[in-house]
Amino acid sequence: MLNRSFFLSKLAVGALLSATLVLGACSEDETTALSSEPIIHGDEPGAPETFDLSNGMQVVVIPDRRAPVVTHMVWYRVGAADEPEGMSGVAHFLEHLMFKGTDTIPPGELSKIVARNGGQDNAFTSSDFTAYFQRVAIDRLPLVMQMEADRMSNLVLTDAEVMPERDVVLEERSMRVDNNPRSLLSEKINQALFPVHPYGTPVIGWEREIEALSTENAIAFYDRFYTPNNAILIVAGDITAAELRPLAEKYYGSIERRADTPPRVRETSVGPDGPLRVEHADQRVRQATVQRQYRVPSYRNAPGLDSEAMDVLATLLGGSATSRLYRNLVVGSRVAANAGSWYSGTALDDATLGIYAIPAPGHTIADVEAALDAEIAAFLEEGVSQEDVDRTVNLLLAEAIYARDDQQDMARIYGVALTTGGTVQDVLDWPDNLRKVTPDDVMAAAKKYLDLSRSVTGILKPAGDI
């Protein structure tokens, strides 16, 4: 995610800067920009509150008074799938470069300042979004808001800082992908599943294209996408929208739009034109695996309750140790050491529904793949009961309730939804929509989306294994 250079010689500068920023945040006579009146979405404790700044930046507040801490996040509606052709990896590269400094914060100092103030920070990039966050005590919120706003508009990039960081990213790719057989198989599966769509390109980028990225490429990407009208501020914790609003206006409201964000239109129709298979054999593999991914609609583009039904389907089939695949393949026939399924439904475009199994000792890849196919066929033939659906829905609802105990999880839920075409109301409606899913909905989704002609089966095996 990040590999930032720390310069211990600048600790003293950073400490002085920290104090200055905190004191600056306490001033009350500085100007503010206008924003819309906050809206409270619901009447339950912790109901999200929203408002918009006049420059187009969206703000979401998730009050949680249990401790005097906040998680402060800025999300940008841009990810690897928005990169110009031939510049794969530039979104993630820029994420690294955002820690290089501004006119007022020396390179590498931002994280040190957060740490010296008792906080934690980091960032992450996906195909559809990029986000930066800090977790701090409530009295340090103005400090991190000021620094985050500063790098939104005043990032300073030079070859002296950028070129070494490009080497860091190349090393990260080598460590996380090129030396990881599972990651290499995932790249092959994604390429086959999304042959034209940018989801087939790895978020970290292709090595040859990372090597060609320049300072000018990063600055152009920053200027095009890191504008407040393309950003969402999410603060979860010991604060309300009424309390956050003057701070948001002060630090973010004065930032001018640098660009109109382009429409996020990508190819969506071309997928596998039949059951495809990819393999990766590697001498570093100790445990073979078979997985199958189906290209399916996401929450954004699925009709009706199909996405909710796929969430239930994936959890019911293989989402826990009591799921059908685990009970029958691991505990029952013992052909598999592990088995499961998932639905990754939060995407701007198409999503994936997947199943997997790991052969138990004494069984081959062919054994476990045949058992997996037989279980899916039996499931489609036998159907599912109301009791099974109710139990699965309750499990998913319980997980959603547990997520409320973590400020960062809550901020992430809203951040992902809002950067992939969803709304705050979509998040709030999800539990009720999930409760509407019937056994017929689950089986209709299974028959419609467990479609081999839209799937890629990936095999990971030791080199020389048959």
mmCIF file of C-alpha atoms in Angstrom, residues 144-390:
data_model
loop_
_atom_site.group_PDB
_atom_site.id
_atom_site.type_symbol
_atom_site.label_atom_id
_atom_site.label_comp_id
_atom_site.label_asym_id
_atom_site.label_seq_id
_atom_site.Cartn_x
_atom_site.Cartn_y
_atom_site.Cartn_z
ATOM 1 C CA VAL A 144 -5.151 16.298 9.743
ATOM 2 C CA MET A 145 -7.857 18.179 7.853
ATOM 3 C CA GLN A 146 -5.450 21.029 7.210
ATOM 4 C CA MET A 147 -2.711 18.692 5.997
ATOM 5 C CA GLU A 148 -5.063 16.622 3.804
ATOM 6 C CA ALA A 149 -6.542 19.767 2.259
ATOM 7 C CA ASP A 150 -3.033 21.087 1.671
ATOM 8 C CA ARG A 151 -1.942 18.067 -0.345
ATOM 9 C CA MET A 152 -5.204 18.080 -2.296
ATOM 10 C CA SER A 153 -4.175 21.347 -3.913
ATOM 11 C CA ASN A 154 -0.497 22.014 -3.211
ATOM 12 C CA LEU A 155 1.341 18.756 -3.866
ATOM 13 C CA VAL A 156 4.927 19.373 -4.983
ATOM 14 C CA LEU A 157 6.511 16.746 -7.221
ATOM 15 C CA THR A 158 10.003 16.806 -8.670
ATOM 16 C CA ASP A 159 12.074 14.149 -10.392
ATOM 17 C CA ALA A 160 14.276 13.977 -7.318
ATOM 18 C CA GLU A 161 11.315 12.716 -5.274
ATOM 19 C CA VAL A 162 9.339 10.907 -7.948
ATOM 20 C CA MET A 163 11.952 8.702 -9.612
ATOM 21 C CA PRO A 164 13.124 6.936 -6.432
ATOM 22 C CA GLU A 165 9.474 6.320 -5.498
ATOM 23 C CA ARG A 166 8.918 4.687 -8.883
ATOM 24 C CA ASP A 167 11.608 2.189 -7.923
ATOM 25 C CA VAL A 168 9.755 1.589 -4.645
ATOM 26 C CA VAL A 169 6.567 0.790 -6.568
ATOM 27 C CA LEU A 170 8.448 -1.555 -8.887
ATOM 28 C CA GLU A 171 9.845 -3.331 -5.844
ATOM 29 C CA GLU A 172 6.350 -3.523 -4.376
ATOM 30 C CA ARG A 173 5.097 -5.145 -7.567
ATOM 31 C CA SER A 174 7.979 -7.607 -7.472
ATOM 32 C CA MET A 175 7.286 -8.519 -3.854
ATOM 33 C CA ARG A 176 3.487 -8.626 -3.898
ATOM 34 C CA VAL A 177 2.819 -9.965 -7.394
ATOM 35 C CA ASP A 178 5.811 -11.376 -9.253
ATOM 36 C CA ASN A 179 6.948 -13.352 -6.221
ATOM 37 C CA ASN A 180 3.441 -14.422 -5.249
ATOM 38 C CA PRO A 181 2.003 -17.303 -7.323
ATOM 39 C CA ARG A 182 -1.558 -16.593 -6.160
ATOM 40 C CA SER A 183 -1.282 -12.993 -7.352
ATOM 41 C CA LEU A 184 0.083 -14.132 -10.707
ATOM 42 C CA LEU A 185 -2.879 -16.493 -11.132
ATOM 43 C CA SER A 186 -5.278 -13.680 -10.168
ATOM 44 C CA GLU A 187 -3.780 -11.483 -12.890
ATOM 45 C CA LYS A 188 -4.393 -14.224 -15.453
ATOM 46 C CA ILE A 189 -7.973 -14.761 -14.289
ATOM 47 C CA ASN A 190 -8.777 -11.042 -14.386
ATOM 48 C CA GLN A 191 -7.311 -10.677 -17.868
ATOM 49 C CA ALA A 192 -9.503 -13.534 -19.120
ATOM 50 C CA LEU A 193 -12.612 -12.349 -17.268
ATOM 51 C CA PHE A 194 -12.244 -8.721 -18.386
ATOM 52 C CA PRO A 195 -10.445 -8.986 -21.758
ATOM 53 C CA VAL A 196 -11.272 -5.405 -22.799
ATOM 54 C CA HIS A 197 -12.450 -3.720 -19.591
ATOM 55 C CA PRO A 198 -9.728 -2.066 -17.442
ATOM 56 C CA TYR A 199 -10.593 -4.394 -14.541
ATOM 57 C CA GLY A 200 -8.374 -6.816 -16.466
ATOM 58 C CA THR A 201 -5.377 -4.591 -15.725
ATOM 59 C CA PRO A 202 -3.750 -4.959 -12.292
ATOM 60 C CA VAL A 203 -4.177 -2.033 -9.906
ATOM 61 C CA ILE A 204 -0.436 -1.866 -9.296
ATOM 62 C CA GLY A 205 0.158 -1.798 -13.060
ATOM 63 C CA TRP A 206 2.214 -3.762 -15.574
ATOM 64 C CA GLU A 207 5.940 -3.638 -14.896
ATOM 65 C CA ARG A 208 6.872 -2.264 -18.315
ATOM 66 C CA GLU A 209 4.332 0.567 -17.964
ATOM 67 C CA ILE A 210 5.340 1.425 -14.381
ATOM 68 C CA GLU A 211 8.937 1.762 -15.590
ATOM 69 C CA ALA A 212 7.812 4.400 -18.083
ATOM 70 C CA LEU A 213 5.772 6.543 -15.658
ATOM 71 C CA SER A 214 7.104 10.072 -15.266
ATOM 72 C CA THR A 215 6.686 13.055 -12.997
ATOM 73 C CA GLU A 216 4.626 14.710 -15.731
ATOM 74 C CA ASN A 217 2.294 11.692 -15.890
ATOM 75 C CA ALA A 218 1.687 11.863 -12.138
ATOM 76 C CA ILE A 219 1.070 15.621 -12.149
ATOM 77 C CA ALA A 220 -1.369 15.348 -15.063
ATOM 78 C CA PHE A 221 -3.301 12.601 -13.285
ATOM 79 C CA TYR A 222 -3.337 14.648 -10.047
ATOM 80 C CA ASP A 223 -4.596 17.777 -11.817
ATOM 81 C CA ARG A 224 -7.284 15.863 -13.653
ATOM 82 C CA PHE A 225 -8.730 13.876 -10.772
ATOM 83 C CA TYR A 226 -7.643 15.315 -7.396
ATOM 84 C CA THR A 227 -10.098 18.159 -7.437
ATOM 85 C CA PRO A 228 -12.617 18.739 -4.624
ATOM 86 C CA ASN A 229 -15.616 18.114 -6.873
ATOM 87 C CA ASN A 230 -14.243 14.583 -7.364
ATOM 88 C CA ALA A 231 -13.660 13.973 -3.640
ATOM 89 C CA ILE A 232 -15.671 12.829 -0.640
ATOM 90 C CA LEU A 233 -14.800 13.690 2.956
ATOM 91 C CA ILE A 234 -15.926 11.044 5.432
ATOM 92 C CA VAL A 235 -15.438 11.515 9.170
ATOM 93 C CA ALA A 236 -16.548 8.818 11.592
ATOM 94 C CA GLY A 237 -16.313 9.255 15.331
ATOM 95 C CA ASP A 238 -16.832 11.767 18.105
ATOM 96 C CA ILE A 239 -18.349 14.552 16.015
ATOM 97 C CA THR A 240 -21.560 15.623 14.291
ATOM 98 C CA ALA A 241 -22.118 17.323 10.968
ATOM 99 C CA ALA A 242 -22.941 20.569 12.752
ATOM 100 C CA GLU A 243 -19.562 20.433 14.509
ATOM 101 C CA LEU A 244 -17.621 19.345 11.425
ATOM 102 C CA ARG A 245 -19.203 21.796 9.005
ATOM 103 C CA PRO A 246 -17.172 24.904 9.944
ATOM 104 C CA LEU A 247 -13.955 22.880 9.812
ATOM 105 C CA ALA A 248 -14.857 21.383 6.433
ATOM 106 C CA GLU A 249 -15.682 24.827 5.073
ATOM 107 C CA LYS A 250 -12.459 26.277 6.450
ATOM 108 C CA TYR A 251 -10.042 23.640 5.192
ATOM 109 C CA TYR A 252 -11.719 22.126 2.128
ATOM 110 C CA GLY A 253 -14.338 24.696 1.155
ATOM 111 C CA SER A 254 -11.774 27.219 -0.055
ATOM 112 C CA ILE A 255 -10.154 24.803 -2.519
ATOM 113 C CA GLU A 256 -11.073 25.719 -6.068
ATOM 114 C CA ARG A 257 -12.089 23.137 -8.638
ATOM 115 C CA ARG A 258 -9.173 22.398 -10.933
ATOM 116 C CA ALA A 259 -11.080 20.364 -13.495
ATOM 117 C CA ASP A 260 -14.449 18.965 -14.415
ATOM 118 C CA THR A 261 -14.312 15.253 -13.811
ATOM 119 C CA PRO A 262 -14.870 13.209 -16.960
ATOM 120 C CA PRO A 263 -17.695 10.662 -17.171
ATOM 121 C CA ARG A 264 -16.563 7.224 -16.004
ATOM 122 C CA VAL A 265 -17.696 5.277 -19.053
ATOM 123 C CA ARG A 266 -15.905 2.022 -19.725
ATOM 124 C CA GLU A 267 -16.559 -1.013 -21.865
ATOM 125 C CA THR A 268 -18.982 -3.271 -20.026
ATOM 126 C CA SER A 269 -20.225 -5.906 -22.437
ATOM 127 C CA VAL A 270 -17.270 -7.950 -23.636
ATOM 128 C CA GLY A 271 -16.528 -10.885 -21.347
ATOM 129 C CA PRO A 272 -15.586 -14.521 -21.639
ATOM 130 C CA ASP A 273 -17.295 -16.040 -24.687
ATOM 131 C CA GLY A 274 -17.320 -19.512 -23.185
ATOM 132 C CA PRO A 275 -15.908 -21.431 -20.241
ATOM 133 C CA LEU A 276 -12.257 -20.406 -20.057
ATOM 134 C CA ARG A 277 -9.411 -21.966 -18.094
ATOM 135 C CA VAL A 278 -6.095 -20.506 -17.020
ATOM 136 C CA GLU A 279 -3.312 -22.201 -15.092
ATOM 137 C CA HIS A 280 -0.257 -21.135 -13.213
ATOM 138 C CA ALA A 281 2.340 -23.731 -12.292
ATOM 139 C CA ASP A 282 5.053 -22.559 -9.966
ATOM 140 C CA GLN A 283 7.765 -24.309 -7.998
ATOM 141 C CA ARG A 284 6.935 -22.090 -5.009
ATOM 142 C CA VAL A 285 3.397 -23.495 -4.781
ATOM 143 C CA ARG A 286 2.949 -25.988 -1.941
ATOM 144 C CA GLN A 287 -0.840 -26.210 -1.974
ATOM 145 C CA ALA A 288 -2.832 -26.489 -5.204
ATOM 146 C CA THR A 289 -6.077 -24.523 -5.534
ATOM 147 C CA VAL A 290 -8.952 -24.410 -7.975
ATOM 148 C CA GLN A 291 -11.126 -21.327 -8.202
ATOM 149 C CA ARG A 292 -13.811 -20.230 -10.625
ATOM 150 C CA GLN A 293 -14.932 -16.656 -11.110
ATOM 151 C CA TYR A 294 -18.125 -15.644 -12.883
ATOM 152 C CA ARG A 295 -18.488 -12.175 -14.384
ATOM 153 C CA VAL A 296 -21.751 -10.848 -12.925
ATOM 154 C CA PRO A 297 -23.492 -7.509 -12.327
ATOM 155 C CA SER A 298 -22.500 -5.326 -9.381
ATOM 156 C CA TYR A 299 -24.823 -3.546 -6.971
ATOM 157 C CA ARG A 300 -24.700 -0.587 -9.365
ATOM 158 C CA ASN A 301 -25.878 -2.366 -12.498
ATOM 159 C CA ALA A 302 -27.766 -5.459 -11.295
ATOM 160 C CA PRO A 303 -31.527 -5.507 -11.835
ATOM 161 C CA GLY A 304 -33.932 -5.654 -8.879
ATOM 162 C CA LEU A 305 -32.594 -7.544 -5.886
ATOM 163 C CA ASP A 306 -30.130 -9.655 -7.880
ATOM 164 C CA SER A 307 -27.108 -8.333 -5.986
ATOM 165 C CA GLU A 308 -28.689 -8.945 -2.583
ATOM 166 C CA ALA A 309 -29.640 -12.439 -3.790
ATOM 167 C CA MET A 310 -26.034 -13.068 -4.894
ATOM 168 C CA ASP A 311 -24.790 -11.960 -1.462
ATOM 169 C CA VAL A 312 -27.115 -14.516 0.117
ATOM 170 C CA LEU A 313 -26.170 -17.138 -2.475
ATOM 171 C CA ALA A 314 -22.424 -16.737 -1.928
ATOM 172 C CA THR A 315 -22.744 -16.783 1.860
ATOM 173 C CA LEU A 316 -25.085 -19.749 1.817
ATOM 174 C CA LEU A 317 -22.862 -21.726 -0.554
ATOM 175 C CA GLY A 318 -19.484 -20.998 0.986
ATOM 176 C CA GLY A 319 -19.397 -18.037 3.329
ATOM 177 C CA SER A 320 -18.748 -19.860 6.611
ATOM 178 C CA ALA A 321 -17.849 -23.172 8.260
ATOM 179 C CA THR A 322 -21.560 -24.068 8.215
ATOM 180 C CA SER A 323 -21.999 -23.368 4.512
ATOM 181 C CA ARG A 324 -22.937 -26.040 1.987
ATOM 182 C CA LEU A 325 -19.535 -26.292 0.287
ATOM 183 C CA TYR A 326 -17.639 -26.505 3.562
ATOM 184 C CA ARG A 327 -20.023 -29.028 5.129
ATOM 185 C CA ASN A 328 -20.092 -31.348 2.126
ATOM 186 C CA LEU A 329 -16.574 -31.057 0.698
ATOM 187 C CA VAL A 330 -14.470 -30.490 3.822
ATOM 188 C CA VAL A 331 -16.411 -32.119 6.668
ATOM 189 C CA GLY A 332 -18.427 -34.654 4.625
ATOM 190 C CA SER A 333 -16.510 -36.207 1.739
ATOM 191 C CA ARG A 334 -13.206 -34.727 2.950
ATOM 192 C CA VAL A 335 -12.119 -34.237 -0.633
ATOM 193 C CA ALA A 336 -11.196 -30.630 0.152
ATOM 194 C CA ALA A 337 -9.057 -29.055 2.857
ATOM 195 C CA ASN A 338 -11.032 -25.860 2.435
ATOM 196 C CA ALA A 339 -13.817 -24.553 0.199
ATOM 197 C CA GLY A 340 -15.862 -21.410 -0.074
ATOM 198 C CA SER A 341 -17.457 -18.748 -2.218
ATOM 199 C CA TRP A 342 -17.792 -14.973 -2.379
ATOM 200 C CA TYR A 343 -19.547 -12.133 -4.170
ATOM 201 C CA SER A 344 -17.589 -8.905 -4.684
ATOM 202 C CA GLY A 345 -20.547 -6.724 -5.556
ATOM 203 C CA THR A 346 -19.207 -3.225 -4.919
ATOM 204 C CA ALA A 347 -17.838 -2.127 -8.274
ATOM 205 C CA LEU A 348 -18.617 0.686 -10.668
ATOM 206 C CA ASP A 349 -19.031 -1.827 -13.494
ATOM 207 C CA ASP A 350 -19.317 -5.618 -13.496
ATOM 208 C CA ALA A 351 -18.455 -7.635 -10.403
ATOM 209 C CA THR A 352 -17.369 -11.208 -9.687
ATOM 210 C CA LEU A 353 -19.013 -14.197 -8.055
ATOM 211 C CA GLY A 354 -16.497 -16.865 -7.123
ATOM 212 C CA ILE A 355 -16.099 -20.369 -5.722
ATOM 213 C CA TYR A 356 -12.929 -22.191 -4.698
ATOM 214 C CA ALA A 357 -11.633 -25.397 -3.181
ATOM 215 C CA ILE A 358 -8.260 -26.718 -1.985
ATOM 216 C CA PRO A 359 -7.612 -30.454 -2.424
ATOM 217 C CA ALA A 360 -7.237 -32.404 0.793
ATOM 218 C CA PRO A 361 -4.153 -34.631 1.127
ATOM 219 C CA GLY A 362 -4.522 -37.648 -1.146
ATOM 220 C CA HIS A 363 -6.849 -35.836 -3.581
ATOM 221 C CA THR A 364 -6.019 -34.122 -6.864
ATOM 222 C CA ILE A 365 -7.120 -30.885 -8.461
ATOM 223 C CA ALA A 366 -9.359 -32.921 -10.759
ATOM 224 C CA ASP A 367 -10.979 -34.619 -7.735
ATOM 225 C CA VAL A 368 -11.833 -31.407 -5.986
ATOM 226 C CA GLU A 369 -12.964 -29.613 -9.150
ATOM 227 C CA ALA A 370 -15.326 -32.496 -9.960
ATOM 228 C CA ALA A 371 -16.676 -32.381 -6.399
ATOM 229 C CA LEU A 372 -17.164 -28.615 -6.675
ATOM 230 C CA ASP A 373 -19.075 -29.011 -9.944
ATOM 231 C CA ALA A 374 -21.222 -31.773 -8.445
ATOM 232 C CA GLU A 375 -22.116 -29.607 -5.437
ATOM 233 C CA ILE A 376 -23.148 -26.699 -7.649
ATOM 234 C CA ALA A 377 -25.238 -29.024 -9.854
ATOM 235 C CA ALA A 378 -26.923 -30.540 -6.789
ATOM 236 C CA PHE A 379 -27.622 -27.118 -5.339
ATOM 237 C CA LEU A 380 -29.265 -25.980 -8.580
ATOM 238 C CA GLU A 381 -31.339 -29.171 -8.644
ATOM 239 C CA GLU A 382 -32.393 -29.249 -4.980
ATOM 240 C CA GLY A 383 -32.966 -25.550 -4.333
ATOM 241 C CA VAL A 384 -32.830 -23.826 -0.990
ATOM 242 C CA SER A 385 -35.238 -23.596 1.930
ATOM 243 C CA GLN A 386 -36.735 -20.536 3.584
ATOM 244 C CA GLU A 387 -34.953 -21.566 6.780
ATOM 245 C CA ASP A 388 -31.572 -21.558 5.013
ATOM 246 C CA VAL A 389 -32.219 -18.133 3.514
ATOM 247 C CA ASP A 390 -33.379 -16.707 6.851
#
